[in-house]
Amino acid sequence: MKYEAVIGLEVHAQMLTDTKIFCGCSTKFGAEPNSQTCPVCIGMPGVLPVLNKKALEFAVKTGLATNCQISKLSRFARKNYFYPDLPKGYQISQYELPICEHGYIEIVSDGNTKKIGITRIHMEEDAGKNIHESSSGGGSFSFVDLNRAGVPLMEIVSEPDISTPSEAVEYMKKLRAILRYLNVCDGNMEQGSLRCDANVSIRLKGEKELGTKVEIKNINSFKFVEKALEYEIKRQIKVIEDGGRIIQETRLWDSNKGITESMRGKEEAHDYRYFPEPDLVPITINEEWLNKIKQSLPELPDTKRERFIKEHGISDTDAELLTSEMSLADWFEDAITSGGNPKLVANWVKGDLLRILNEENKTIEQCPVKPSQLADMLKLIENGTISGKIAKTVFEEIYKTGKNADVIVKEKGLVQITSTDEIEKAVDEVLLKNPGEVERYRSGDKKLLGFFVGQIMKITKGKANPQLVNEILNKKLS
Ligand code: ADP
Ligand code: MG
Ligand code: ZN
């Protein structure tokens, strides 16, 4: 590879406030079109916006969690452009004095920690939505739904510190985890509450100067971030190799075709004619309020991951997975508080628990198994009442019925067989029934051991203690 990519992301995050950024209208998703609007958010003349303090608090929280400097003085600006979903003819945003600047977040790339700089985080209002429908008569209609107009957004702009499509995905994932930990954005990419514009250029390896960048607009899944960037990097390399040059432009990702397509060039770019918003006072942040917000921050993913490794002795990858969502991390720790062995709990959570939840399309919040129920089941394994294999059945029963492990074990007669006599009887039975296999085993086909174990487990309905089965089987076969 002669070339390297340079990537910077601009991420829009819808804030989880109950009301809009400059009026009291609800932000709830999915309501009847235009039912959540008022003169302020539909841009009537003469109305005045008032800043929602919650939105400011959420932006400050995000800035603190991403190691930003919080501006003591910041202000809003008008970004002028015309579009039917923007009734005022301008969007209230921030420009030269954003609320947060100069931060970073850490990602893991190729096993190493890498800092990705955050240039700025600013607040702005979302626009409405245009809906295009064609009628049965062949005509087409366009509608404007202004429910989303005025929903508070944060735009989080990264430095061009990202080098590969997979680093871009790691960055997005880490950012999403932080936003969800803070409860300032639900991170739902399908519904568009988290969306990303990806900027990418290429240059010869070792080159200092940045190449001309292309912006890919509105990517709405991790997979598409990766795919769109991979495609775009290849496309740019080909253009250069063919003797052409990259033009600065905005492109759109077409997920059906798997390609990016030009949307507009530099010449057609908007001139936004930014100027300070005269209807809103500048924002000053006082130390006391800032400290209160600092103290309200939860333990964040990176800190939690480090603590899990140290305190619970689990592996780096397990800790990474278990801290990806705060609710999952809490579930894990609750199981430990209930007496579960951390390593075993980690194995069960990442194995059977997440598998079932995934199959049933449920989140950890909707998990019917209580952390203490897993811890209790693990104790039954540890004291030899049930085998690890039977535990899988027990666990599924807990999930289905909500009953505790000891009750299920009793009801279903799943107590492990640890009587040597009983196991010996089963072993004898299987060996007698399969003289041919015994012959082959003894003449060197050692793989047949698994076959015998399987048969023994079958006639003991999986309840035989596996260790004893192995011991007795080996003795008898030799
Ligand atoms: P614009 O004014 O065109 O929006 P910005 O300077 O605000 O450009 O940068 C927007 C995003 O593009 C940022 O995330 C930044 O890191 C990224 N970026 C800037 N220059 C480049 C480049 N040459 N290659 C890749 N990304 C870039
Ligand atoms: Mg920009
Ligand atoms: Zn309103």
Coordinates of C-alpha atoms and ligand atoms in Angstrom, one line a residue:
M1 CA 0.0 0.0 0.0
K2 CA 1.5 3.2 -1.2
Y3 CA -1.3 5.3 0.2
E4 CA -2.8 6.0 3.5
A5 CA -6.2 7.4 4.3
V6 CA -7.0 10.3 6.5
I7 CA -10.5 10.4 8.1
G8 CA -12.4 12.9 10.2
L9 CA -16.0 12.4 11.3
E10 CA -18.8 14.8 12.0
V11 CA -21.4 13.1 14.2
H12 CA -24.9 14.4 14.8
A13 CA -26.5 13.2 18.0
Q14 CA -30.1 14.0 18.9
M15 CA -30.3 14.9 22.6
L16 CA -32.7 13.0 24.9
T17 CA -34.4 16.1 26.3
D18 CA -38.1 15.9 26.7
T19 CA -38.6 19.2 24.9
K20 CA -37.1 21.0 22.0
I21 CA -34.1 23.3 22.2
F22 CA -35.8 26.7 21.9
C23 CA -39.5 26.0 22.7
G24 CA -41.5 23.7 25.0
C25 CA -42.7 21.3 22.3
S26 CA -42.3 17.5 22.8
T27 CA -39.4 15.7 21.1
K28 CA -41.1 12.3 21.2
F29 CA -40.4 10.2 18.1
G30 CA -43.1 8.9 15.8
A31 CA -46.0 11.3 16.6
E32 CA -48.7 12.4 14.1
P33 CA -46.9 14.8 11.6
N34 CA -46.9 18.4 12.8
S35 CA -48.6 17.6 16.1
Q36 CA -45.6 18.7 18.1
T37 CA -45.1 22.2 16.8
C38 CA -45.6 25.8 17.9
P39 CA -45.0 29.3 16.5
V40 CA -41.3 29.1 17.6
C41 CA -40.4 25.9 15.9
I42 CA -42.4 26.5 12.7
G43 CA -40.6 29.8 12.4
M44 CA -43.4 32.4 12.7
P45 CA -42.2 36.0 12.5
G46 CA -41.9 37.8 15.8
V47 CA -41.4 34.8 18.1
L48 CA -38.3 34.5 20.3
P49 CA -36.3 31.4 21.1
V50 CA -35.4 30.5 24.7
L51 CA -32.6 28.1 25.3
N52 CA -33.5 24.7 27.0
K53 CA -31.1 24.5 29.9
K54 CA -31.2 20.6 29.7
A55 CA -29.8 20.8 26.2
L56 CA -26.9 22.9 27.4
E57 CA -26.3 20.6 30.4
F58 CA -26.2 17.5 28.0
A59 CA -23.7 19.2 25.7
V60 CA -21.5 20.2 28.7
K61 CA -21.7 16.6 30.0
T62 CA -20.6 15.2 26.7
G63 CA -17.8 17.7 26.5
L64 CA -16.5 16.7 30.0
A65 CA -16.8 13.0 29.1
T66 CA -14.7 13.5 26.0
N67 CA -12.0 15.5 27.7
C68 CA -13.0 18.9 26.1
Q69 CA -12.5 22.3 27.5
I70 CA -15.9 23.9 28.3
S71 CA -16.1 27.4 26.9
K72 CA -16.8 30.0 29.7
L73 CA -18.4 32.0 27.0
S74 CA -20.1 30.6 23.9
R75 CA -22.9 31.8 21.6
F76 CA -25.3 30.7 18.9
A77 CA -25.0 31.7 15.3
R78 CA -27.4 31.8 12.3
K79 CA -26.5 29.4 9.5
N80 CA -28.5 30.7 6.5
Y81 CA -29.8 28.4 3.8
F82 CA -33.1 27.7 2.1
Y83 CA -34.8 24.4 2.3
P84 CA -38.5 23.5 2.8
D85 CA -37.8 21.7 6.1
L86 CA -36.2 24.8 7.5
P87 CA -39.1 27.3 7.9
K88 CA -37.0 30.2 9.3
G89 CA -34.6 30.2 6.4
Y90 CA -31.8 29.7 8.9
Q91 CA -30.7 27.1 11.4
I92 CA -29.7 28.2 14.8
S93 CA -26.3 26.6 15.4
Q94 CA -22.9 27.6 16.9
Y95 CA -20.0 28.8 14.9
E96 CA -17.0 30.7 16.2
L97 CA -17.7 30.1 19.9
P98 CA -18.9 26.5 20.3
I99 CA -19.6 25.2 23.8
C100 CA -16.8 22.6 23.9
E101 CA -13.4 22.3 22.2
H102 CA -10.1 20.5 22.2
G103 CA -11.0 17.1 23.5
Y104 CA -10.3 13.5 22.7
I105 CA -11.6 10.0 23.1
E106 CA -9.6 6.8 23.2
I107 CA -10.1 3.8 20.9
V108 CA -8.3 0.5 20.6
S109 CA -6.6 0.0 17.2
D110 CA -4.5 -3.1 16.5
G111 CA -4.3 -3.8 20.2
N112 CA -3.0 -0.3 21.0
T113 CA -4.8 2.6 22.6
K114 CA -5.1 5.6 20.2
K115 CA -6.4 9.1 21.0
I116 CA -8.7 10.6 18.4
G117 CA -9.0 14.4 18.9
I118 CA -12.3 16.1 19.2
T119 CA -12.1 19.5 17.5
R120 CA -15.4 20.8 18.8
I121 CA -18.9 20.0 20.0
H122 CA -21.6 22.5 19.3
M123 CA -25.3 22.7 19.8
E124 CA -27.9 23.3 17.1
E125 CA -31.5 22.7 16.2
D126 CA -32.5 19.8 13.9
A127 CA -34.5 20.6 10.8
G128 CA -37.9 19.1 9.9
K129 CA -38.4 16.2 7.5
N130 CA -39.6 16.3 3.9
I131 CA -41.8 13.3 2.9
H132 CA -42.2 12.5 -0.8
E133 CA -45.1 10.3 -1.9
S134 CA -46.4 9.4 -5.3
S135 CA -50.2 9.1 -5.7
S136 CA -51.9 6.2 -7.6
G137 CA -52.9 8.7 -10.3
G138 CA -49.2 9.1 -11.2
G139 CA -48.6 12.5 -9.6
S140 CA -46.3 13.0 -6.7
F141 CA -46.7 15.1 -3.5
S142 CA -44.3 16.4 -1.0
F143 CA -45.1 17.1 2.6
V144 CA -43.2 18.7 5.4
D145 CA -43.3 17.4 8.9
L146 CA -41.9 19.9 11.4
N147 CA -42.1 17.6 14.5
R148 CA -38.3 17.3 14.3
A149 CA -37.7 21.0 13.7
G150 CA -36.1 22.3 16.8
V151 CA -35.1 19.0 18.4
P152 CA -31.7 19.6 20.1
L153 CA -28.6 18.2 18.4
M154 CA -25.0 18.1 19.2
E155 CA -22.5 18.0 16.4
I156 CA -19.3 16.3 17.5
V157 CA -16.5 17.0 15.1
S158 CA -13.3 14.9 15.2
E159 CA -9.8 15.9 14.1
P160 CA -8.6 14.1 11.0
D161 CA -6.8 11.5 13.3
I162 CA -8.6 8.4 12.1
S163 CA -6.6 6.2 9.7
T164 CA -8.7 3.3 8.7
P165 CA -12.4 2.4 8.2
S166 CA -12.3 0.1 11.1
E167 CA -10.9 2.8 13.4
A168 CA -13.8 5.0 12.2
V169 CA -16.2 2.3 13.4
E170 CA -14.3 1.9 16.7
Y171 CA -14.6 5.7 17.2
M172 CA -18.3 5.7 16.5
K173 CA -18.9 2.8 18.8
K174 CA -16.9 4.4 21.7
L175 CA -18.7 7.7 21.1
R176 CA -22.1 6.0 21.1
A177 CA -21.2 4.1 24.3
I178 CA -20.3 7.4 26.0
L179 CA -23.4 9.2 24.9
R180 CA -25.5 6.2 26.1
Y181 CA -23.7 6.1 29.5
L182 CA -24.4 9.8 29.9
N183 CA -28.1 9.2 28.9
V184 CA -27.8 12.3 26.6
C185 CA -28.6 10.4 23.3
D186 CA -30.2 7.0 22.7
G187 CA -27.7 6.2 19.9
N188 CA -30.4 4.8 17.7
M189 CA -28.8 4.9 14.3
E190 CA -31.8 3.4 12.5
Q191 CA -34.1 6.1 13.7
G192 CA -31.5 8.7 12.9
S193 CA -30.8 9.9 16.4
L194 CA -27.1 9.3 15.7
R195 CA -25.8 10.0 12.2
C196 CA -22.5 10.5 10.7
D197 CA -20.8 12.5 7.9
A198 CA -17.5 11.0 7.0
N199 CA -14.7 13.1 5.6
V200 CA -11.9 11.2 3.8
S201 CA -8.8 11.9 1.8
I202 CA -5.8 9.9 0.8
R203 CA -2.1 10.8 0.6
L204 CA 1.2 9.0 -0.1
K205 CA 2.4 7.2 3.1
G206 CA 4.7 9.5 5.1
E207 CA 3.4 12.6 3.4
K208 CA 2.7 15.5 5.8
E209 CA 0.3 17.5 3.9
L210 CA -3.4 16.5 3.8
G211 CA -5.0 15.5 0.5
T212 CA -8.3 16.9 -0.8
K213 CA -11.2 15.6 1.2
V214 CA -14.5 14.2 0.1
E215 CA -17.4 14.3 2.5
I216 CA -19.8 11.4 2.6
K217 CA -23.2 12.5 4.0
N218 CA -25.6 11.0 6.4
I219 CA -24.4 7.4 7.0
N220 CA -26.7 5.6 9.4
S221 CA -25.1 2.4 10.5
F222 CA -21.6 1.2 11.7
K223 CA -21.5 -1.2 8.8
F224 CA -22.2 1.5 6.3
V225 CA -19.5 3.8 7.8
E226 CA -17.0 1.0 7.2
K227 CA -18.3 0.1 3.7
A228 CA -18.6 3.6 2.5
L229 CA -15.1 4.5 3.6
E230 CA -13.6 1.4 2.2
Y231 CA -15.3 2.1 -1.2
E232 CA -14.3 5.8 -1.2
I233 CA -10.6 5.1 -0.3
K234 CA -10.4 2.6 -3.2
R235 CA -12.1 5.0 -5.5
Q236 CA -9.7 7.9 -4.6
I237 CA -6.7 5.7 -5.0
K238 CA -7.9 4.6 -8.5
V239 CA -8.5 8.2 -9.5
I240 CA -4.9 9.2 -8.5
E241 CA -3.4 6.1 -10.0
D242 CA -5.2 6.8 -13.3
G243 CA -3.5 10.2 -13.3
G244 CA -6.5 12.2 -12.2
R245 CA -7.0 14.3 -9.1
I246 CA -9.6 14.4 -6.3
I247 CA -12.1 17.2 -6.4
Q248 CA -13.5 18.5 -3.1
E249 CA -17.2 17.4 -3.1
T250 CA -20.0 16.0 -1.1
R251 CA -21.0 12.4 -2.0
L252 CA -23.8 10.1 -0.9
W253 CA -23.5 6.5 0.1
D254 CA -25.9 4.2 -1.8
S255 CA -26.2 1.2 0.4
N256 CA -28.0 -0.8 -2.3
K257 CA -25.4 -0.3 -4.9
G258 CA -22.5 -0.3 -2.4
I259 CA -21.0 2.9 -3.9
T260 CA -20.7 6.6 -3.2
E261 CA -22.1 9.0 -5.8
S262 CA -21.4 12.7 -6.2
M263 CA -24.1 15.0 -4.7
R264 CA -22.6 18.4 -5.1
G265 CA -19.2 19.9 -5.8
K266 CA -17.4 22.8 -4.1
E267 CA -19.0 25.4 -6.5
E268 CA -22.5 24.4 -5.4
A269 CA -21.5 24.4 -1.7
H270 CA -23.7 26.7 0.4
D271 CA -22.4 30.0 1.6
Y272 CA -24.0 30.0 5.0
R273 CA -23.3 33.6 5.8
Y274 CA -23.0 32.8 9.5
F275 CA -23.5 35.7 12.0
P276 CA -24.2 35.8 15.8
E277 CA -27.8 35.0 16.6
P278 CA -29.3 38.3 17.8
D279 CA -32.3 36.7 19.5
L280 CA -30.3 34.7 22.1
V281 CA -28.0 36.0 24.8
P282 CA -24.4 34.6 24.8
I283 CA -24.0 31.6 27.2
T284 CA -21.8 32.0 30.2
I285 CA -21.0 29.0 32.3
N286 CA -20.4 29.5 36.0
E287 CA -18.0 27.4 38.0
E288 CA -20.5 26.1 40.5
W289 CA -22.9 24.7 37.9
L290 CA -20.0 23.2 36.0
N291 CA -18.7 21.4 39.1
K292 CA -22.2 20.1 39.9
I293 CA -22.3 18.6 36.4
K294 CA -18.8 17.2 36.8
Q295 CA -19.9 15.4 40.0
S296 CA -23.0 14.0 38.3
L297 CA -21.0 12.2 35.6
P298 CA -21.2 8.4 35.8
E299 CA -18.2 6.1 35.7
L300 CA -17.4 6.1 32.0
P301 CA -16.7 3.0 29.7
D302 CA -12.9 3.3 29.7
T303 CA -12.6 3.7 33.5
K304 CA -15.1 0.9 34.1
R305 CA -13.2 -1.4 31.8
E306 CA -10.0 -0.8 33.6
R307 CA -11.7 -1.3 36.9
F308 CA -13.3 -4.6 35.8
I309 CA -9.9 -5.9 34.7
K310 CA -8.3 -5.0 38.0
E311 CA -11.2 -5.7 40.4
H312 CA -12.8 -8.8 38.9
G313 CA -9.7 -10.3 37.2
I314 CA -11.5 -10.7 33.8
S315 CA -9.8 -10.4 30.4
D316 CA -9.4 -7.3 28.4
T317 CA -11.8 -8.4 25.7
D318 CA -14.4 -9.5 28.2
A319 CA -14.2 -6.2 30.0
E320 CA -14.5 -4.4 26.8
L321 CA -17.7 -6.3 25.9
L322 CA -19.2 -6.1 29.3
T323 CA -18.7 -2.3 29.6
S324 CA -20.1 -1.6 26.1
E325 CA -23.4 -0.8 27.7
M326 CA -23.9 0.5 31.3
S327 CA -26.9 -1.8 31.8
L328 CA -24.9 -4.8 30.8
A329 CA -22.0 -3.8 33.1
D330 CA -24.5 -3.4 35.9
W331 CA -26.1 -6.8 35.3
F332 CA -22.6 -8.4 35.4
E333 CA -21.7 -6.6 38.7
D334 CA -25.0 -7.5 40.3
A335 CA -24.4 -11.1 39.6
I336 CA -21.0 -10.8 41.3
T337 CA -22.5 -9.0 44.3
S338 CA -24.9 -12.0 44.5
G339 CA -21.9 -14.3 45.0
G340 CA -21.1 -15.3 41.4
N341 CA -17.5 -16.0 40.4
P342 CA -16.5 -13.1 38.1
K343 CA -14.9 -15.2 35.4
L344 CA -17.8 -17.7 35.3
V345 CA -20.3 -14.9 35.2
A346 CA -18.4 -13.2 32.4
N347 CA -18.4 -16.5 30.4
W348 CA -22.1 -17.1 30.9
V349 CA -23.0 -13.5 30.1
K350 CA -21.1 -13.3 26.9
G351 CA -22.1 -16.9 26.0
D352 CA -25.5 -18.2 26.8
L353 CA -27.1 -15.0 28.1
L354 CA -26.2 -12.7 25.1
R355 CA -27.0 -15.5 22.7
I356 CA -30.5 -16.0 24.0
L357 CA -31.2 -12.3 24.2
N358 CA -29.9 -11.9 20.7
E359 CA -32.1 -14.8 19.4
E360 CA -35.2 -13.3 21.2
N361 CA -34.3 -9.8 20.0
K362 CA -34.3 -8.5 23.6
T363 CA -32.0 -6.0 25.3
I364 CA -30.4 -6.7 28.7
E365 CA -33.0 -4.4 30.3
Q366 CA -35.7 -6.9 29.1
C367 CA -33.8 -9.9 30.3
P368 CA -36.1 -12.2 32.4
V369 CA -33.2 -13.8 34.2
K370 CA -32.1 -11.9 37.4
P371 CA -28.4 -11.6 38.0
S372 CA -28.8 -13.4 41.4
Q373 CA -30.5 -16.3 39.5
L374 CA -27.3 -16.8 37.4
A375 CA -25.1 -16.5 40.5
D376 CA -27.2 -19.2 42.3
M377 CA -27.0 -21.5 39.4
L378 CA -23.3 -21.2 39.2
K379 CA -23.1 -22.2 42.9
L380 CA -24.9 -25.4 41.9
I381 CA -22.2 -26.1 39.4
E382 CA -19.4 -25.3 41.8
N383 CA -20.8 -27.6 44.5
G384 CA -21.2 -30.4 42.0
T385 CA -25.0 -30.6 42.1
I386 CA -25.3 -30.1 38.3
S387 CA -22.8 -30.5 35.5
G388 CA -21.8 -27.5 33.3
K389 CA -23.6 -29.2 30.5
I390 CA -26.9 -29.6 32.4
A391 CA -26.5 -26.0 33.5
K392 CA -27.2 -24.9 29.9
T393 CA -30.6 -26.6 30.1
V394 CA -31.2 -25.2 33.5
F395 CA -30.3 -21.7 32.3
E396 CA -32.7 -21.9 29.4
E397 CA -35.4 -23.0 31.9
I398 CA -34.7 -20.0 34.2
Y399 CA -35.0 -17.8 31.1
K400 CA -38.3 -19.4 30.0
T401 CA -40.0 -19.9 33.4
G402 CA -38.4 -17.4 35.8
K403 CA -38.0 -20.2 38.3
N404 CA -34.9 -20.5 40.3
A405 CA -32.2 -23.0 39.5
D406 CA -32.6 -25.2 42.5
V407 CA -36.4 -25.6 41.9
I408 CA -35.8 -26.5 38.2
V409 CA -33.1 -29.0 39.2
K410 CA -35.5 -30.7 41.7
E411 CA -38.6 -30.6 39.4
K412 CA -36.8 -32.0 36.4
G413 CA -34.6 -34.4 38.3
L414 CA -31.4 -32.9 36.9
V415 CA -29.1 -33.6 39.8
Q416 CA -25.7 -34.9 38.6
I417 CA -24.9 -38.5 38.9
T418 CA -21.7 -38.8 41.0
S419 CA -22.1 -42.4 42.1
T420 CA -19.2 -44.4 40.7
D421 CA -21.4 -47.6 40.6
E422 CA -24.1 -46.0 38.5
I423 CA -21.6 -44.5 36.1
E424 CA -19.7 -47.8 35.8
K425 CA -23.0 -49.5 34.9
A426 CA -23.6 -47.0 32.1
V427 CA -20.1 -47.4 30.8
D428 CA -20.3 -51.2 30.8
E429 CA -23.6 -51.0 29.0
V430 CA -22.2 -48.8 26.2
L431 CA -19.0 -50.8 25.8
L432 CA -21.0 -54.1 25.6
K433 CA -23.3 -52.6 23.0
N434 CA -20.5 -51.4 20.8
P435 CA -17.9 -54.2 20.5
G436 CA -16.8 -53.0 17.1
E437 CA -16.0 -49.5 18.3
V438 CA -14.2 -50.9 21.3
E439 CA -12.0 -53.0 19.0
R440 CA -11.2 -50.0 16.8
Y441 CA -10.4 -47.8 19.8
R442 CA -8.0 -50.4 21.2
S443 CA -6.3 -50.7 17.9
G444 CA -5.5 -47.0 17.9
D445 CA -8.6 -45.0 16.8
K446 CA -8.6 -42.7 19.9
K447 CA -11.1 -40.3 18.4
L448 CA -13.8 -42.8 19.3
L449 CA -13.5 -41.7 22.9
G450 CA -15.9 -38.8 22.1
F451 CA -18.4 -41.3 20.7
F452 CA -18.4 -43.4 23.9
V453 CA -18.8 -40.3 26.1
G454 CA -21.7 -39.2 23.9
Q455 CA -23.4 -42.6 24.3
I456 CA -22.9 -42.6 28.0
M457 CA -24.3 -39.1 28.3
K458 CA -27.3 -40.1 26.2
I459 CA -28.3 -43.0 28.5
T460 CA -27.7 -41.0 31.6
K461 CA -29.7 -38.1 30.1
G462 CA -26.6 -35.9 30.3
K463 CA -26.5 -36.1 34.1
A464 CA -23.4 -38.2 34.6
N465 CA -20.4 -36.2 36.0
P466 CA -18.2 -35.8 33.0
Q467 CA -15.0 -36.1 34.9
L468 CA -16.0 -39.4 36.4
V469 CA -17.2 -40.7 33.0
N470 CA -13.8 -39.9 31.5
E471 CA -11.9 -41.6 34.3
I472 CA -14.0 -44.8 34.4
L473 CA -14.1 -45.0 30.6
N474 CA -10.4 -44.6 30.3
K475 CA -9.8 -47.3 32.9
K476 CA -12.1 -49.7 31.3
L477 CA -10.9 -49.2 27.8
S478 CA -7.2 -49.7 28.7
Ligands
ADP1 P1 -15.6 21.9 6.5 O1 -15.4 23.4 6.8 O2 -15.5 21.6 5.0 O3 -16.8 21.3 7.1 P2 -13.8 21.2 8.6 O4 -12.5 21.7 8.6 O5 -14.9 21.7 9.5 O6 -14.3 21.2 7.0 O7 -13.7 19.6 8.8 C1 -14.8 18.8 8.8 C2 -14.3 17.4 9.1 O8 -13.4 16.9 8.1 C3 -13.5 17.3 10.4 O9 -14.0 16.1 11.0 C4 -12.1 17.2 10.0 O10 -11.3 16.4 10.8 C5 -12.2 16.5 8.6 N1 -11.1 16.8 7.7 C6 -10.6 18.1 7.4 N2 -9.7 18.0 6.5 C7 -9.6 16.7 6.1 C8 -8.8 16.0 5.1 N3 -7.9 16.6 4.3 N4 -9.0 14.7 5.0 C9 -9.9 14.0 5.8 N5 -10.6 14.6 6.7 C10 -10.5 16.0 6.9
MG2 MG -17.8 21.3 9.1
ZN3 ZN -42.3 24.4 19.3

